[in-house]
Amino acid sequence: MKRIQAACICQTLSFRPKDPMDPKAALRLSEAEVASYKDQLEKRHTRYKVVEEAPQPDGSILVKILKQYNSAPVGDYLN
C-alpha cells in the first residue's frame, strides 16, 4: 500500500485588480491582496514558503509559492 511521505504544491500566482487603473494604484491594491492571501494561509495554519515576489510594470504582483498540500506532511520542501 502506498503512503504519502511528503507533499507540497508549487504555484505561481498573479495578483492584479479586475479593472484597468494607474499602475501605482494597482500596485497598492495588489500588495493589499497579497497580504490578505498570506493572512488567510496563516489563519488556516497552512505551511508555506514564498520563493519569489515580483512587482510587474502594470501594477500586478507575481508570487511564486510552495505551500502545504491539504494536511499532508511537507518533509524538506519548505526548508
PDB file of C-alpha atoms in Angstrom:
ATOM      1  CA  MET A   1       0.000   0.000   0.000  1.00  0.00           C
ATOM      2  CA  LYS A   2       1.340   3.431  -0.830  1.00  0.00           C
ATOM      3  CA  ARG A   3       1.534   6.299   1.652  1.00  0.00           C
ATOM      4  CA  ILE A   4       2.322   9.948   1.034  1.00  0.00           C
ATOM      5  CA  GLN A   5       5.631  10.736   2.713  1.00  0.00           C
ATOM      6  CA  ALA A   6       5.655  14.449   1.883  1.00  0.00           C
ATOM      7  CA  ALA A   7       3.715  16.735  -0.443  1.00  0.00           C
ATOM      8  CA  CYS A   8       3.727  20.386  -1.499  1.00  0.00           C
ATOM      9  CA  ILE A   9       2.192  22.461  -4.257  1.00  0.00           C
ATOM     10  CA  CYS A  10       4.294  24.876  -6.281  1.00  0.00           C
ATOM     11  CA  GLN A  11       2.179  27.771  -7.576  1.00  0.00           C
ATOM     12  CA  THR A  12       2.764  30.985  -9.487  1.00  0.00           C
ATOM     13  CA  LEU A  13       0.029  33.457  -8.576  1.00  0.00           C
ATOM     14  CA  SER A  14      -0.710  36.757 -10.291  1.00  0.00           C
ATOM     15  CA  PHE A  15      -2.389  39.376  -8.119  1.00  0.00           C
ATOM     16  CA  ARG A  16      -3.933  42.217 -10.126  1.00  0.00           C
ATOM     17  CA  PRO A  17      -7.026  44.427  -9.902  1.00  0.00           C
ATOM     18  CA  LYS A  18     -10.007  43.493 -12.072  1.00  0.00           C
ATOM     19  CA  ASP A  19     -10.343  46.937 -13.644  1.00  0.00           C
ATOM     20  CA  PRO A  20      -7.540  48.716 -15.510  1.00  0.00           C
ATOM     21  CA  MET A  21      -6.062  51.587 -13.494  1.00  0.00           C
ATOM     22  CA  ASP A  22      -2.940  53.608 -12.824  1.00  0.00           C
ATOM     23  CA  PRO A  23      -0.004  51.231 -12.124  1.00  0.00           C
ATOM     24  CA  LYS A  24       0.779  52.856  -8.751  1.00  0.00           C
ATOM     25  CA  ALA A  25      -2.801  52.455  -7.543  1.00  0.00           C
ATOM     26  CA  ALA A  26      -2.907  48.918  -8.957  1.00  0.00           C
ATOM     27  CA  LEU A  27       0.291  48.058  -7.074  1.00  0.00           C
ATOM     28  CA  ARG A  28      -1.201  49.258  -3.766  1.00  0.00           C
ATOM     29  CA  LEU A  29      -4.307  47.105  -4.323  1.00  0.00           C
ATOM     30  CA  SER A  30      -2.181  44.133  -5.362  1.00  0.00           C
ATOM     31  CA  GLU A  31       0.021  44.472  -2.268  1.00  0.00           C
ATOM     32  CA  ALA A  32      -3.091  44.503  -0.065  1.00  0.00           C
ATOM     33  CA  GLU A  33      -4.412  41.391  -1.812  1.00  0.00           C
ATOM     34  CA  VAL A  34      -1.084  39.565  -1.352  1.00  0.00           C
ATOM     35  CA  ALA A  35      -1.073  40.446   2.361  1.00  0.00           C
ATOM     36  CA  SER A  36      -4.665  39.220   2.686  1.00  0.00           C
ATOM     37  CA  TYR A  37      -3.753  35.942   0.944  1.00  0.00           C
ATOM     38  CA  LYS A  38      -0.807  35.377   3.311  1.00  0.00           C
ATOM     39  CA  ASP A  39      -3.036  36.158   6.336  1.00  0.00           C
ATOM     40  CA  GLN A  40      -5.558  33.605   5.067  1.00  0.00           C
ATOM     41  CA  LEU A  41      -2.825  30.947   4.822  1.00  0.00           C
ATOM     42  CA  GLU A  42      -1.715  31.762   8.389  1.00  0.00           C
ATOM     43  CA  LYS A  43      -5.281  31.558   9.757  1.00  0.00           C
ATOM     44  CA  ARG A  44      -5.737  28.139   8.151  1.00  0.00           C
ATOM     45  CA  HIS A  45      -2.359  27.012   9.549  1.00  0.00           C
ATOM     46  CA  THR A  46      -1.139  26.184   6.047  1.00  0.00           C
ATOM     47  CA  ARG A  47       2.627  25.985   5.941  1.00  0.00           C
ATOM     48  CA  TYR A  48       4.115  27.912   3.026  1.00  0.00           C
ATOM     49  CA  LYS A  49       7.267  29.486   1.676  1.00  0.00           C
ATOM     50  CA  VAL A  50       7.366  32.446  -0.711  1.00  0.00           C
ATOM     51  CA  VAL A  51      10.050  31.641  -3.285  1.00  0.00           C
ATOM     52  CA  GLU A  52       9.743  34.912  -5.222  1.00  0.00           C
ATOM     53  CA  GLU A  53       7.559  38.017  -5.069  1.00  0.00           C
ATOM     54  CA  ALA A  54       7.990  40.389  -8.007  1.00  0.00           C
ATOM     55  CA  PRO A  55       6.042  43.570  -8.798  1.00  0.00           C
ATOM     56  CA  GLN A  56       5.277  43.979 -12.504  1.00  0.00           C
ATOM     57  CA  PRO A  57       5.227  47.229 -14.566  1.00  0.00           C
ATOM     58  CA  ASP A  58       1.413  47.102 -14.876  1.00  0.00           C
ATOM     59  CA  GLY A  59       0.965  47.155 -11.086  1.00  0.00           C
ATOM     60  CA  SER A  60       0.342  43.433 -10.646  1.00  0.00           C
ATOM     61  CA  ILE A  61       2.453  41.194  -8.414  1.00  0.00           C
ATOM     62  CA  LEU A  62       3.709  37.724  -9.321  1.00  0.00           C
ATOM     63  CA  VAL A  63       4.203  35.418  -6.348  1.00  0.00           C
ATOM     64  CA  LYS A  64       5.899  32.027  -6.601  1.00  0.00           C
ATOM     65  CA  ILE A  65       4.998  29.966  -3.557  1.00  0.00           C
ATOM     66  CA  LEU A  66       5.435  26.473  -2.157  1.00  0.00           C
ATOM     67  CA  LYS A  67       2.583  25.509   0.123  1.00  0.00           C
ATOM     68  CA  GLN A  68       1.362  22.535   2.073  1.00  0.00           C
ATOM     69  CA  TYR A  69      -0.974  20.205   0.194  1.00  0.00           C
ATOM     70  CA  ASN A  70      -4.079  19.623   2.318  1.00  0.00           C
ATOM     71  CA  SER A  71      -2.762  18.393   5.656  1.00  0.00           C
ATOM     72  CA  ALA A  72      -0.015  16.182   4.233  1.00  0.00           C
ATOM     73  CA  PRO A  73       3.436  16.422   5.814  1.00  0.00           C
ATOM     74  CA  VAL A  74       5.772  18.777   3.936  1.00  0.00           C
ATOM     75  CA  GLY A  75       9.057  16.999   4.625  1.00  0.00           C
ATOM     76  CA  ASP A  76      12.092  19.003   3.463  1.00  0.00           C
ATOM     77  CA  TYR A  77      10.190  21.020   0.829  1.00  0.00           C
ATOM     78  CA  LEU A  78       9.888  24.174   2.943  1.00  0.00           C
ATOM     79  CA  ASN A  79      13.411  24.226   4.396  1.00  0.00           C
TER      80      ASN A  79
END
